[in-house]
PDB file of C-alpha atoms in Angstrom:
ATOM      1  CA  GLN A  76      83.611  95.889  80.796  1.00  0.00           C
ATOM      2  CA  VAL A  77      84.972  99.374  80.105  1.00  0.00           C
ATOM      3  CA  GLU A  78      83.922 101.264  77.008  1.00  0.00           C
ATOM      4  CA  LEU A  79      85.508 104.541  75.925  1.00  0.00           C
ATOM      5  CA  VAL A  80      83.702 106.836  73.503  1.00  0.00           C
ATOM      6  CA  GLU A  81      85.500 109.827  72.003  1.00  0.00           C
ATOM      7  CA  SER A  82      83.921 112.861  70.394  1.00  0.00           C
ATOM      8  CA  GLY A  83      84.801 116.382  69.379  1.00  0.00           C
ATOM      9  CA  GLY A  84      87.066 115.775  66.409  1.00  0.00           C
ATOM     10  CA  ASP A  85      86.703 118.291  63.590  1.00  0.00           C
ATOM     11  CA  SER A  86      88.517 120.242  60.883  1.00  0.00           C
ATOM     12  CA  VAL A  87      90.030 123.559  61.934  1.00  0.00           C
ATOM     13  CA  GLU A  88      92.548 126.048  60.630  1.00  0.00           C
ATOM     14  CA  ALA A  89      96.028 126.344  62.071  1.00  0.00           C
ATOM     15  CA  GLY A  90      96.021 128.393  65.262  1.00  0.00           C
ATOM     16  CA  GLY A  91      92.528 127.256  66.164  1.00  0.00           C
ATOM     17  CA  SER A  92      91.260 125.219  69.101  1.00  0.00           C
ATOM     18  CA  LEU A  93      89.298 122.047  69.688  1.00  0.00           C
ATOM     19  CA  ARG A  94      88.103 120.203  72.758  1.00  0.00           C
ATOM     20  CA  LEU A  95      87.914 116.434  72.609  1.00  0.00           C
ATOM     21  CA  SER A  96      85.775 114.452  75.022  1.00  0.00           C
ATOM     22  CA  CYS A  97      86.018 110.853  76.176  1.00  0.00           C
ATOM     23  CA  GLU A  98      83.084 109.271  77.964  1.00  0.00           C
ATOM     24  CA  VAL A  99      83.866 106.312  80.208  1.00  0.00           C
ATOM     25  CA  ARG A 100      81.076 103.731  80.239  1.00  0.00           C
ATOM     26  CA  GLY A 101      81.043 100.966  82.785  1.00  0.00           C
ATOM     27  CA  TYR A 102      82.741 100.783  86.149  1.00  0.00           C
ATOM     28  CA  TYR A 103      86.250 102.157  85.999  1.00  0.00           C
ATOM     29  CA  SER A 104      88.682 103.910  88.287  1.00  0.00           C
ATOM     30  CA  GLY A 105      92.258 104.494  87.226  1.00  0.00           C
ATOM     31  CA  CYS A 106      94.444 106.168  84.657  1.00  0.00           C
ATOM     32  CA  LEU A 107      93.011 107.720  81.508  1.00  0.00           C
ATOM     33  CA  GLY A 108      94.960 109.102  78.609  1.00  0.00           C
ATOM     34  CA  TRP A 109      94.894 110.525  75.119  1.00  0.00           C
ATOM     35  CA  PHE A 110      96.973 109.134  72.280  1.00  0.00           C
ATOM     36  CA  ARG A 111      97.203 109.846  68.569  1.00  0.00           C
ATOM     37  CA  GLN A 112      98.442 108.108  65.453  1.00  0.00           C
ATOM     38  CA  GLY A 113     102.025 109.196  64.826  1.00  0.00           C
ATOM     39  CA  PRO A 114     103.673 109.941  61.448  1.00  0.00           C
ATOM     40  CA  ARG A 115     104.804 106.326  61.054  1.00  0.00           C
ATOM     41  CA  ASN A 116     101.400 105.006  62.106  1.00  0.00           C
ATOM     42  CA  GLU A 117     102.603 104.287  65.644  1.00  0.00           C
ATOM     43  CA  ARG A 118     100.507 105.248  68.665  1.00  0.00           C
ATOM     44  CA  GLU A 119     101.915 108.436  70.169  1.00  0.00           C
ATOM     45  CA  GLY A 120     101.144 109.464  73.744  1.00  0.00           C
ATOM     46  CA  VAL A 121      99.620 112.912  74.227  1.00  0.00           C
ATOM     47  CA  ALA A 122      98.577 113.242  77.882  1.00  0.00           C
ATOM     48  CA  THR A 123      97.407 111.256  80.900  1.00  0.00           C
ATOM     49  CA  ILE A 124      95.378 112.003  84.005  1.00  0.00           C
ATOM     50  CA  GLY A 125      95.194 109.925  87.169  1.00  0.00           C
ATOM     51  CA  ASP A 126      96.695 109.491  90.640  1.00  0.00           C
ATOM     52  CA  GLY A 127      95.982 113.185  91.178  1.00  0.00           C
ATOM     53  CA  ARG A 128      98.376 114.348  88.480  1.00  0.00           C
ATOM     54  CA  THR A 129      98.707 114.922  84.744  1.00  0.00           C
ATOM     55  CA  THR A 130     101.525 114.150  82.330  1.00  0.00           C
ATOM     56  CA  TYR A 131     102.134 115.487  78.824  1.00  0.00           C
ATOM     57  CA  ALA A 132     104.223 114.660  75.807  1.00  0.00           C
ATOM     58  CA  PRO A 133     106.729 117.448  75.007  1.00  0.00           C
ATOM     59  CA  PHE A 134     104.789 118.563  71.930  1.00  0.00           C
ATOM     60  CA  ALA A 135     101.598 118.893  74.013  1.00  0.00           C
ATOM     61  CA  LYS A 136     102.989 120.950  76.901  1.00  0.00           C
ATOM     62  CA  GLY A 137     101.725 124.515  76.875  1.00  0.00           C
ATOM     63  CA  ARG A 138      99.191 123.874  74.098  1.00  0.00           C
ATOM     64  CA  PHE A 139      97.062 120.948  75.278  1.00  0.00           C
ATOM     65  CA  THR A 140      95.276 120.499  78.595  1.00  0.00           C
ATOM     66  CA  ILE A 141      93.825 117.246  79.903  1.00  0.00           C
ATOM     67  CA  SER A 142      91.072 117.446  82.513  1.00  0.00           C
ATOM     68  CA  GLU A 143      88.224 115.424  83.939  1.00  0.00           C
ATOM     69  CA  GLY A 144      84.582 116.203  84.508  1.00  0.00           C
ATOM     70  CA  GLN A 145      83.030 116.409  87.966  1.00  0.00           C
ATOM     71  CA  SER A 146      81.598 112.924  87.668  1.00  0.00           C
ATOM     72  CA  LYS A 147      85.012 111.564  86.632  1.00  0.00           C
ATOM     73  CA  LYS A 148      83.184 109.601  83.939  1.00  0.00           C
ATOM     74  CA  ILE A 149      84.407 111.954  81.254  1.00  0.00           C
ATOM     75  CA  ILE A 150      87.759 113.451  80.393  1.00  0.00           C
ATOM     76  CA  TYR A 151      88.627 116.253  78.028  1.00  0.00           C
ATOM     77  CA  LEU A 152      91.567 117.277  75.895  1.00  0.00           C
ATOM     78  CA  GLN A 153      91.604 121.010  75.230  1.00  0.00           C
ATOM     79  CA  MET A 154      93.862 121.664  72.257  1.00  0.00           C
ATOM     80  CA  ASP A 155      94.928 125.225  71.521  1.00  0.00           C
ATOM     81  CA  THR A 156      97.226 126.784  68.941  1.00  0.00           C
ATOM     82  CA  LEU A 157      96.737 123.778  66.714  1.00  0.00           C
ATOM     83  CA  LYS A 158      99.278 123.056  63.984  1.00  0.00           C
ATOM     84  CA  PRO A 159      98.932 121.053  60.748  1.00  0.00           C
ATOM     85  CA  GLU A 160     101.192 118.385  62.272  1.00  0.00           C
ATOM     86  CA  ASP A 161      98.546 117.819  64.966  1.00  0.00           C
ATOM     87  CA  THR A 162      96.364 116.277  62.265  1.00  0.00           C
ATOM     88  CA  SER A 163      95.664 112.719  63.388  1.00  0.00           C
ATOM     89  CA  THR A 164      93.159 110.301  64.841  1.00  0.00           C
ATOM     90  CA  TYR A 165      93.006 110.847  68.603  1.00  0.00           C
ATOM     91  CA  TYR A 166      92.250 107.946  70.919  1.00  0.00           C
ATOM     92  CA  CYS A 167      91.185 107.745  74.528  1.00  0.00           C
ATOM     93  CA  ALA A 168      92.614 104.882  76.574  1.00  0.00           C
ATOM     94  CA  ALA A 169      92.456 103.468  80.104  1.00  0.00           C
ATOM     95  CA  ALA A 170      95.059 101.730  82.223  1.00  0.00           C
ATOM     96  CA  ARG A 171      95.342 100.274  85.695  1.00  0.00           C
ATOM     97  CA  GLY A 172      98.282 100.825  87.977  1.00  0.00           C
ATOM     98  CA  TYR A 173     100.661 103.765  87.712  1.00  0.00           C
ATOM     99  CA  CYS A 174      99.668 106.584  85.447  1.00  0.00           C
ATOM    100  CA  ASP A 175     101.908 108.068  82.800  1.00  0.00           C
ATOM    101  CA  LEU A 176     102.384 107.783  79.043  1.00  0.00           C
ATOM    102  CA  GLY A 177     104.252 104.502  79.467  1.00  0.00           C
ATOM    103  CA  ALA A 178     101.497 102.765  81.440  1.00  0.00           C
ATOM    104  CA  ASP A 179      99.851  99.575  80.233  1.00  0.00           C
ATOM    105  CA  PHE A 180      96.762 100.934  78.469  1.00  0.00           C
ATOM    106  CA  GLN A 181      94.393  98.019  78.022  1.00  0.00           C
ATOM    107  CA  TRP A 182      91.159  99.653  76.886  1.00  0.00           C
ATOM    108  CA  TRP A 183      90.866 101.886  73.835  1.00  0.00           C
ATOM    109  CA  GLY A 184      88.187 103.946  72.152  1.00  0.00           C
ATOM    110  CA  GLN A 185      87.517 104.002  68.423  1.00  0.00           C
ATOM    111  CA  GLY A 186      89.144 107.378  67.869  1.00  0.00           C
ATOM    112  CA  THR A 187      88.069 110.797  66.642  1.00  0.00           C
ATOM    113  CA  GLN A 188      89.623 112.579  63.670  1.00  0.00           C
ATOM    114  CA  VAL A 189      91.293 115.973  64.007  1.00  0.00           C
ATOM    115  CA  THR A 190      92.344 117.783  60.846  1.00  0.00           C
ATOM    116  CA  VAL A 191      94.275 121.050  60.972  1.00  0.00           C
ATOM    117  CA  SER A 192      94.693 122.961  57.718  1.00  0.00           C
ATOM    118  CA  SER A 193      97.414 125.513  57.063  1.00  0.00           C
TER     119      SER A 193
END
């Protein structure tokens, strides 16, 4: 059983920064990623980490950084230069197999809310 627990969501002003955390509970080794709720309520990929590499959605490149802790039981999403359109619920997810935004993410956290005001 894999459980993912996000934290770090908050309200910030445009241009500010936040760091989200995702704790992985249970035995797991594979791909981890961050997603958010898109404007039409669809799940929108943000970034993944696994297989020794990272991938990013175009809107995240240059502003967001995904990383993992030394224990590899926690991953982070550093978000800089935040914009009002980054306002969303951010989810951590886990997948087996290849690792990119199109992978089959089978386990999901409950989400953490990020609000960016203009």
